[in-house]
Amino acid sequence: MTRRQLLASTLAAPALFAAPRLPIKKAVLLSMLPADLSFNDRFQLAADCGFAQVEAYTVADQKTAEEIKKASLLAKVPIHSVMNSDHWKFPLSSPDPAVVAKCRAGMETSLRNAKLWGAETVLLVPAVVDAKTSYADAWKRSQAEIRQMIPLAQELKVVIAVEEVWNKFLTSPLEFARYIDEFKSPWVRAYFDVGNVVLFGYPQDWIRTLGPRIAKVHIKDFRFKSTPTSGGKSVADFCPLLEGQIDWPEIYQALAEIGYQGTATVELGRSDKAQLTEISQRFDKILTNTSAA
């Protein structure tokens, strides 16, 4: 080998070991985009900042829903999912039939929004455990209600994607997997949130356990910190991407292992163009396993 060949091979070596980009589409919440912009401008901003898709929210007004569809088509930024509303305020696990009916109606609207927009999933928080609702009741009631929704989901070809949140329910990956499996339906899957499980687990473990059950992914970071009001005690807090305690190389590896090729949506607060651009760039580091660089 000549000196020139040796130098060339040395410079090329790092590229041989560079991690491939995960085949995951980047998305942003519609609610993160500036509210003072028109829907056309919001979707275009998402595209300009490097996002390929958008996750929308439940829209009851048909005219507004049509406006959102047109904005999505104009900017060529598809809506991949709908974040159902009112499932916290009106949970399916409530003992009050009137409350459950409101959640059921909201889910039907969300499913029909998804059909109109071409979205693949509707995110659903399935239940809330509280002083009046036991864990067992939350499990039984929510499953019974979701089973009644499956025929509509199948008709519309939209997946009901159940998400784990801070609702004292589905607090382990094994329980989450079992909950999904008991439906025995391809129209009920998991919407996995990386940041939501850090309080009681390791997201990479949840990803590997849930595996092909995962329909969609939410991305946000999380940290424990002390504040003047906490008396020196550690409190939980969400934070900007790559500034928390989530092991992003492990998340990258876990997603690669299960062969996830869907969409991941960043879930943070409302942001301007500069902030969205920064978020998109940090998101790229996660998907290319360069977050530690």
Tab-separated table of C-alpha atoms in Angstrom:
chain	number	residue	atom	x	y	z
A	1	MET	CA	0.000	0.000	0.000
A	2	THR	CA	1.383	3.391	-0.993
A	3	ARG	CA	1.373	6.362	1.351
A	4	ARG	CA	-1.497	7.930	-0.635
A	5	GLN	CA	-3.560	4.712	-0.409
A	6	LEU	CA	-2.892	4.454	3.321
A	7	LEU	CA	-4.038	8.042	3.880
A	8	ALA	CA	-7.168	7.530	1.791
A	9	SER	CA	-8.138	4.387	3.683
A	10	THR	CA	-7.564	6.120	7.019
A	11	LEU	CA	-9.843	9.023	6.086
A	12	ALA	CA	-12.525	6.683	4.807
A	13	ALA	CA	-12.480	4.399	7.844
A	14	PRO	CA	-14.866	6.430	10.056
A	15	ALA	CA	-17.506	6.347	7.334
A	16	LEU	CA	-17.440	2.552	7.345
A	17	PHE	CA	-18.511	2.537	10.964
A	18	ALA	CA	-20.989	5.427	10.838
A	19	ALA	CA	-24.401	4.400	12.128
A	20	PRO	CA	-27.112	4.445	9.457
A	21	ARG	CA	-30.011	6.817	9.892
A	22	LEU	CA	-33.042	5.087	11.324
A	23	PRO	CA	-35.763	4.722	8.645
A	24	ILE	CA	-38.125	6.844	10.722
A	25	LYS	CA	-40.094	9.858	9.534
A	26	LYS	CA	-39.819	13.018	11.640
A	27	ALA	CA	-43.062	14.667	12.688
A	28	VAL	CA	-44.119	17.631	14.780
A	29	LEU	CA	-47.339	18.324	16.671
A	30	LEU	CA	-49.694	20.748	14.962
A	31	SER	CA	-50.134	22.337	18.393
A	32	MET	CA	-46.403	23.159	18.514
A	33	LEU	CA	-46.648	25.400	15.449
A	34	PRO	CA	-47.370	29.141	15.969
A	35	ALA	CA	-51.098	29.658	16.559
A	36	ASP	CA	-51.056	33.105	14.949
A	37	LEU	CA	-50.238	31.577	11.547
A	38	SER	CA	-52.782	30.236	9.089
A	39	PHE	CA	-52.942	26.463	8.711
A	40	ASN	CA	-51.259	26.833	5.302
A	41	ASP	CA	-48.363	28.707	6.877
A	42	ARG	CA	-48.125	26.293	9.792
A	43	PHE	CA	-47.758	23.256	7.560
A	44	GLN	CA	-45.270	25.068	5.334
A	45	LEU	CA	-43.268	26.045	8.412
A	46	ALA	CA	-43.149	22.405	9.473
A	47	ALA	CA	-41.728	21.501	6.070
A	48	ASP	CA	-39.247	24.393	6.106
A	49	CYS	CA	-37.936	23.267	9.489
A	50	GLY	CA	-37.292	19.730	8.276
A	51	PHE	CA	-40.363	17.821	9.425
A	52	ALA	CA	-41.880	15.295	7.044
A	53	GLN	CA	-45.231	14.841	8.790
A	54	VAL	CA	-47.583	16.397	11.338
A	55	GLU	CA	-49.668	14.984	14.179
A	56	ALA	CA	-52.964	16.875	14.413
A	57	TYR	CA	-55.602	17.092	17.135
A	58	THR	CA	-59.333	16.398	17.262
A	59	VAL	CA	-61.350	18.914	15.238
A	60	ALA	CA	-65.136	18.817	15.564
A	61	ASP	CA	-65.828	21.620	13.078
A	62	GLN	CA	-65.974	20.135	9.567
A	63	LYS	CA	-64.980	23.383	7.853
A	64	THR	CA	-61.823	23.632	9.985
A	65	ALA	CA	-61.059	19.956	9.359
A	66	GLU	CA	-61.286	20.551	5.597
A	67	GLU	CA	-59.034	23.607	5.922
A	68	ILE	CA	-56.419	21.521	7.711
A	69	LYS	CA	-56.604	18.855	5.019
A	70	LYS	CA	-56.045	21.426	2.264
A	71	ALA	CA	-53.079	22.921	4.141
A	72	SER	CA	-51.520	19.475	4.531
A	73	LEU	CA	-51.917	18.710	0.822
A	74	LEU	CA	-50.631	22.130	-0.263
A	75	ALA	CA	-47.433	21.844	1.797
A	76	LYS	CA	-47.076	18.128	0.957
A	77	VAL	CA	-46.776	17.390	4.672
A	78	PRO	CA	-49.066	14.445	5.515
A	79	ILE	CA	-50.984	14.137	8.769
A	80	HIS	CA	-49.920	10.753	10.130
A	81	SER	CA	-51.908	10.668	13.396
A	82	VAL	CA	-54.609	12.393	15.430
A	83	MET	CA	-54.161	13.121	19.122
A	84	ASN	CA	-57.585	12.482	20.597
A	85	SER	CA	-58.874	15.145	22.978
A	86	ASP	CA	-60.860	14.874	26.207
A	87	HIS	CA	-59.635	11.413	27.211
A	88	TRP	CA	-58.164	12.918	30.389
A	89	LYS	CA	-61.222	14.999	31.266
A	90	PHE	CA	-63.650	12.297	30.154
A	91	PRO	CA	-61.847	8.944	30.583
A	92	LEU	CA	-63.246	5.649	29.347
A	93	SER	CA	-62.585	4.236	32.810
A	94	SER	CA	-65.062	6.567	34.524
A	95	PRO	CA	-67.965	4.952	36.443
A	96	ASP	CA	-70.217	7.710	35.073
A	97	PRO	CA	-71.833	6.670	31.751
A	98	ALA	CA	-72.254	10.308	30.728
A	99	VAL	CA	-68.509	10.898	31.036
A	100	VAL	CA	-67.706	7.763	29.056
A	101	ALA	CA	-70.180	8.791	26.356
A	102	LYS	CA	-68.318	12.072	25.861
A	103	CYS	CA	-65.022	10.241	25.425
A	104	ARG	CA	-66.617	7.781	23.036
A	105	ALA	CA	-68.019	10.645	20.946
A	106	GLY	CA	-64.619	12.350	20.902
A	107	MET	CA	-62.965	9.161	19.703
A	108	GLU	CA	-65.468	8.792	16.887
A	109	THR	CA	-64.735	12.358	15.792
A	110	SER	CA	-60.991	11.657	15.976
A	111	LEU	CA	-61.305	8.470	13.923
A	112	ARG	CA	-63.312	10.306	11.261
A	113	ASN	CA	-60.753	13.155	11.298
A	114	ALA	CA	-58.058	10.565	10.681
A	115	LYS	CA	-59.964	9.091	7.754
A	116	LEU	CA	-60.469	12.546	6.209
A	117	TRP	CA	-56.815	13.503	6.616
A	118	GLY	CA	-55.329	10.147	5.629
A	119	ALA	CA	-53.880	9.535	9.087
A	120	GLU	CA	-53.009	5.998	10.145
A	121	THR	CA	-53.668	6.237	13.878
A	122	VAL	CA	-55.614	7.967	16.627
A	123	LEU	CA	-53.825	8.357	19.946
A	124	LEU	CA	-55.910	7.331	22.938
A	125	VAL	CA	-55.150	7.552	26.661
A	126	PRO	CA	-57.255	4.532	27.648
A	127	ALA	CA	-57.945	5.086	31.343
A	128	VAL	CA	-57.179	7.066	34.489
A	129	VAL	CA	-56.722	5.371	37.861
A	130	ASP	CA	-57.762	7.577	40.778
A	131	ALA	CA	-59.366	7.384	44.227
A	132	LYS	CA	-62.696	6.441	42.670
A	133	THR	CA	-61.433	4.122	39.940
A	134	SER	CA	-59.383	1.051	40.809
A	135	TYR	CA	-56.706	-0.351	38.541
A	136	ALA	CA	-58.825	-3.433	37.845
A	137	ASP	CA	-61.881	-1.355	36.998
A	138	ALA	CA	-59.846	0.917	34.752
A	139	TRP	CA	-58.559	-2.118	32.880
A	140	LYS	CA	-61.969	-3.766	32.491
A	141	ARG	CA	-63.980	-0.646	31.650
A	142	SER	CA	-61.505	0.787	29.140
A	143	GLN	CA	-61.063	-2.503	27.314
A	144	ALA	CA	-64.825	-2.951	27.052
A	145	GLU	CA	-65.223	0.519	25.549
A	146	ILE	CA	-62.300	0.141	23.129
A	147	ARG	CA	-63.697	-3.173	21.910
A	148	GLN	CA	-66.861	-1.330	20.910
A	149	MET	CA	-64.718	1.096	18.873
A	150	ILE	CA	-62.844	-1.563	16.921
A	151	PRO	CA	-65.539	-2.078	14.234
A	152	LEU	CA	-65.429	1.644	13.322
A	153	ALA	CA	-61.630	1.661	13.379
A	154	GLN	CA	-61.614	-1.346	11.054
A	155	GLU	CA	-64.185	0.237	8.747
A	156	LEU	CA	-62.156	3.460	8.506
A	157	LYS	CA	-58.812	1.603	8.413
A	158	VAL	CA	-57.443	3.652	11.325
A	159	VAL	CA	-55.511	2.108	14.233
A	160	ILE	CA	-56.445	2.965	17.828
A	161	ALA	CA	-53.016	3.639	19.334
A	162	VAL	CA	-53.025	3.420	23.144
A	163	GLU	CA	-50.488	5.626	24.928
A	164	GLU	CA	-48.933	5.286	28.371
A	165	VAL	CA	-48.981	8.544	30.343
A	166	TRP	CA	-48.894	9.657	33.986
A	167	ASN	CA	-52.333	8.217	34.674
A	168	LYS	CA	-51.240	5.499	37.140
A	169	PHE	CA	-52.154	2.915	34.515
A	170	LEU	CA	-50.055	0.583	32.322
A	171	THR	CA	-47.027	1.260	34.512
A	172	SER	CA	-44.809	-1.538	33.166
A	173	PRO	CA	-43.919	-2.739	29.665
A	174	LEU	CA	-45.218	-6.238	30.431
A	175	GLU	CA	-48.619	-4.859	31.435
A	176	PHE	CA	-48.740	-2.623	28.383
A	177	ALA	CA	-47.962	-5.569	26.104
A	178	ARG	CA	-50.612	-7.730	27.795
A	179	TYR	CA	-53.215	-4.962	27.571
A	180	ILE	CA	-52.687	-4.651	23.812
A	181	ASP	CA	-52.541	-8.414	23.214
A	182	GLU	CA	-55.860	-9.058	24.950
A	183	PHE	CA	-57.716	-7.211	22.191
A	184	LYS	CA	-56.455	-9.723	19.619
A	185	SER	CA	-56.974	-7.080	16.960
A	186	PRO	CA	-54.592	-5.375	14.508
A	187	TRP	CA	-56.659	-2.208	15.021
A	188	VAL	CA	-55.431	-1.710	18.595
A	189	ARG	CA	-51.713	-1.079	19.050
A	190	ALA	CA	-49.352	0.966	21.204
A	191	TYR	CA	-48.375	4.621	20.906
A	192	PHE	CA	-45.085	4.633	22.797
A	193	ASP	CA	-43.843	7.825	24.469
A	194	VAL	CA	-40.112	7.750	25.223
A	195	GLY	CA	-40.275	10.448	27.894
A	196	ASN	CA	-43.362	9.306	29.762
A	197	VAL	CA	-41.859	6.101	31.165
A	198	VAL	CA	-38.640	7.487	32.649
A	199	LEU	CA	-40.295	7.921	36.055
A	200	PHE	CA	-40.783	4.170	36.398
A	201	GLY	CA	-38.581	2.439	33.847
A	202	TYR	CA	-36.133	2.560	30.978
A	203	PRO	CA	-37.609	3.449	27.586
A	204	GLN	CA	-35.244	1.130	25.704
A	205	ASP	CA	-36.605	-1.776	27.768
A	206	TRP	CA	-40.194	-0.786	26.934
A	207	ILE	CA	-39.341	-0.552	23.218
A	208	ARG	CA	-37.830	-4.021	23.148
A	209	THR	CA	-40.725	-5.500	25.132
A	210	LEU	CA	-43.464	-3.884	23.063
A	211	GLY	CA	-41.688	-4.579	19.776
A	212	PRO	CA	-44.083	-4.836	16.804
A	213	ARG	CA	-47.002	-3.661	18.936
A	214	ILE	CA	-45.655	-0.109	18.568
A	215	ALA	CA	-47.602	1.823	15.925
A	216	LYS	CA	-46.167	5.274	16.617
A	217	VAL	CA	-43.566	6.965	18.846
A	218	HIS	CA	-43.463	10.245	20.760
A	219	ILE	CA	-40.080	11.842	21.345
A	220	LYS	CA	-39.278	14.112	24.273
A	221	ASP	CA	-36.521	14.317	26.876
A	222	PHE	CA	-36.741	14.123	30.645
A	223	ARG	CA	-34.622	14.939	33.665
A	224	PHE	CA	-34.649	14.979	37.428
A	225	LYS	CA	-33.561	18.243	39.008
A	226	SER	CA	-33.601	20.146	42.266
A	227	THR	CA	-35.432	23.470	42.540
A	228	PRO	CA	-35.575	26.126	45.279
A	229	THR	CA	-39.171	25.151	45.980
A	230	SER	CA	-38.415	21.431	46.216
A	231	GLY	CA	-36.217	21.805	49.294
A	232	GLY	CA	-33.269	20.188	47.543
A	233	LYS	CA	-35.290	17.131	46.572
A	234	SER	CA	-35.185	15.824	43.026
A	235	VAL	CA	-38.273	16.568	40.953
A	236	ALA	CA	-39.263	15.362	37.513
A	237	ASP	CA	-39.370	17.673	34.531
A	238	PHE	CA	-39.495	17.490	30.748
A	239	CYS	CA	-36.743	19.388	28.951
A	240	PRO	CA	-35.345	20.163	25.477
A	241	LEU	CA	-34.130	17.213	23.427
A	242	LEU	CA	-30.621	15.995	24.345
A	243	GLU	CA	-30.587	17.996	27.590
A	244	GLY	CA	-32.099	15.306	29.794
A	245	GLN	CA	-31.151	11.915	31.134
A	246	ILE	CA	-32.543	9.664	28.414
A	247	ASP	CA	-29.895	7.397	26.898
A	248	TRP	CA	-30.522	8.246	23.248
A	249	PRO	CA	-27.919	5.818	21.810
A	250	GLU	CA	-29.806	3.058	23.637
A	251	ILE	CA	-33.110	4.320	22.207
A	252	TYR	CA	-31.538	4.284	18.738
A	253	GLN	CA	-30.318	0.717	19.243
A	254	ALA	CA	-33.660	-0.529	20.590
A	255	LEU	CA	-35.636	0.994	17.717
A	256	ALA	CA	-33.174	-0.521	15.250
A	257	GLU	CA	-33.472	-3.936	16.897
A	258	ILE	CA	-37.266	-4.083	16.614
A	259	GLY	CA	-37.135	-2.801	13.050
A	260	TYR	CA	-39.348	0.209	13.681
A	261	GLN	CA	-39.898	2.136	10.434
A	262	GLY	CA	-42.874	4.326	11.268
A	263	THR	CA	-43.129	7.929	12.404
A	264	ALA	CA	-41.729	9.582	15.513
A	265	THR	CA	-43.321	12.849	16.631
A	266	VAL	CA	-41.575	15.385	18.811
A	267	GLU	CA	-43.851	16.529	21.640
A	268	LEU	CA	-42.821	19.828	23.187
A	269	GLY	CA	-44.377	23.238	23.732
A	270	ARG	CA	-45.387	25.787	21.113
A	271	SER	CA	-42.291	27.011	19.268
A	272	ASP	CA	-41.194	29.619	16.745
A	273	LYS	CA	-39.227	28.957	13.547
A	274	ALA	CA	-35.800	29.191	15.173
A	275	GLN	CA	-36.810	26.836	17.961
A	276	LEU	CA	-38.416	24.375	15.546
A	277	THR	CA	-35.284	24.346	13.404
A	278	GLU	CA	-33.151	23.614	16.460
A	279	ILE	CA	-35.539	20.880	17.581
A	280	SER	CA	-35.429	19.317	14.117
A	281	GLN	CA	-31.628	19.320	14.119
A	282	ARG	CA	-31.505	17.676	17.540
A	283	PHE	CA	-34.066	15.142	16.346
A	284	ASP	CA	-31.732	14.286	13.457
A	285	LYS	CA	-28.952	13.572	15.937
A	286	ILE	CA	-31.187	11.053	17.693
A	287	LEU	CA	-32.090	9.314	14.441
A	288	THR	CA	-28.472	9.165	13.274
A	289	ASN	CA	-27.066	8.107	16.663
A	290	THR	CA	-24.894	11.211	16.896
A	291	SER	CA	-26.597	12.686	19.952
A	292	ALA	CA	-23.488	12.181	22.074
A	293	ALA	CA	-21.218	13.869	19.537
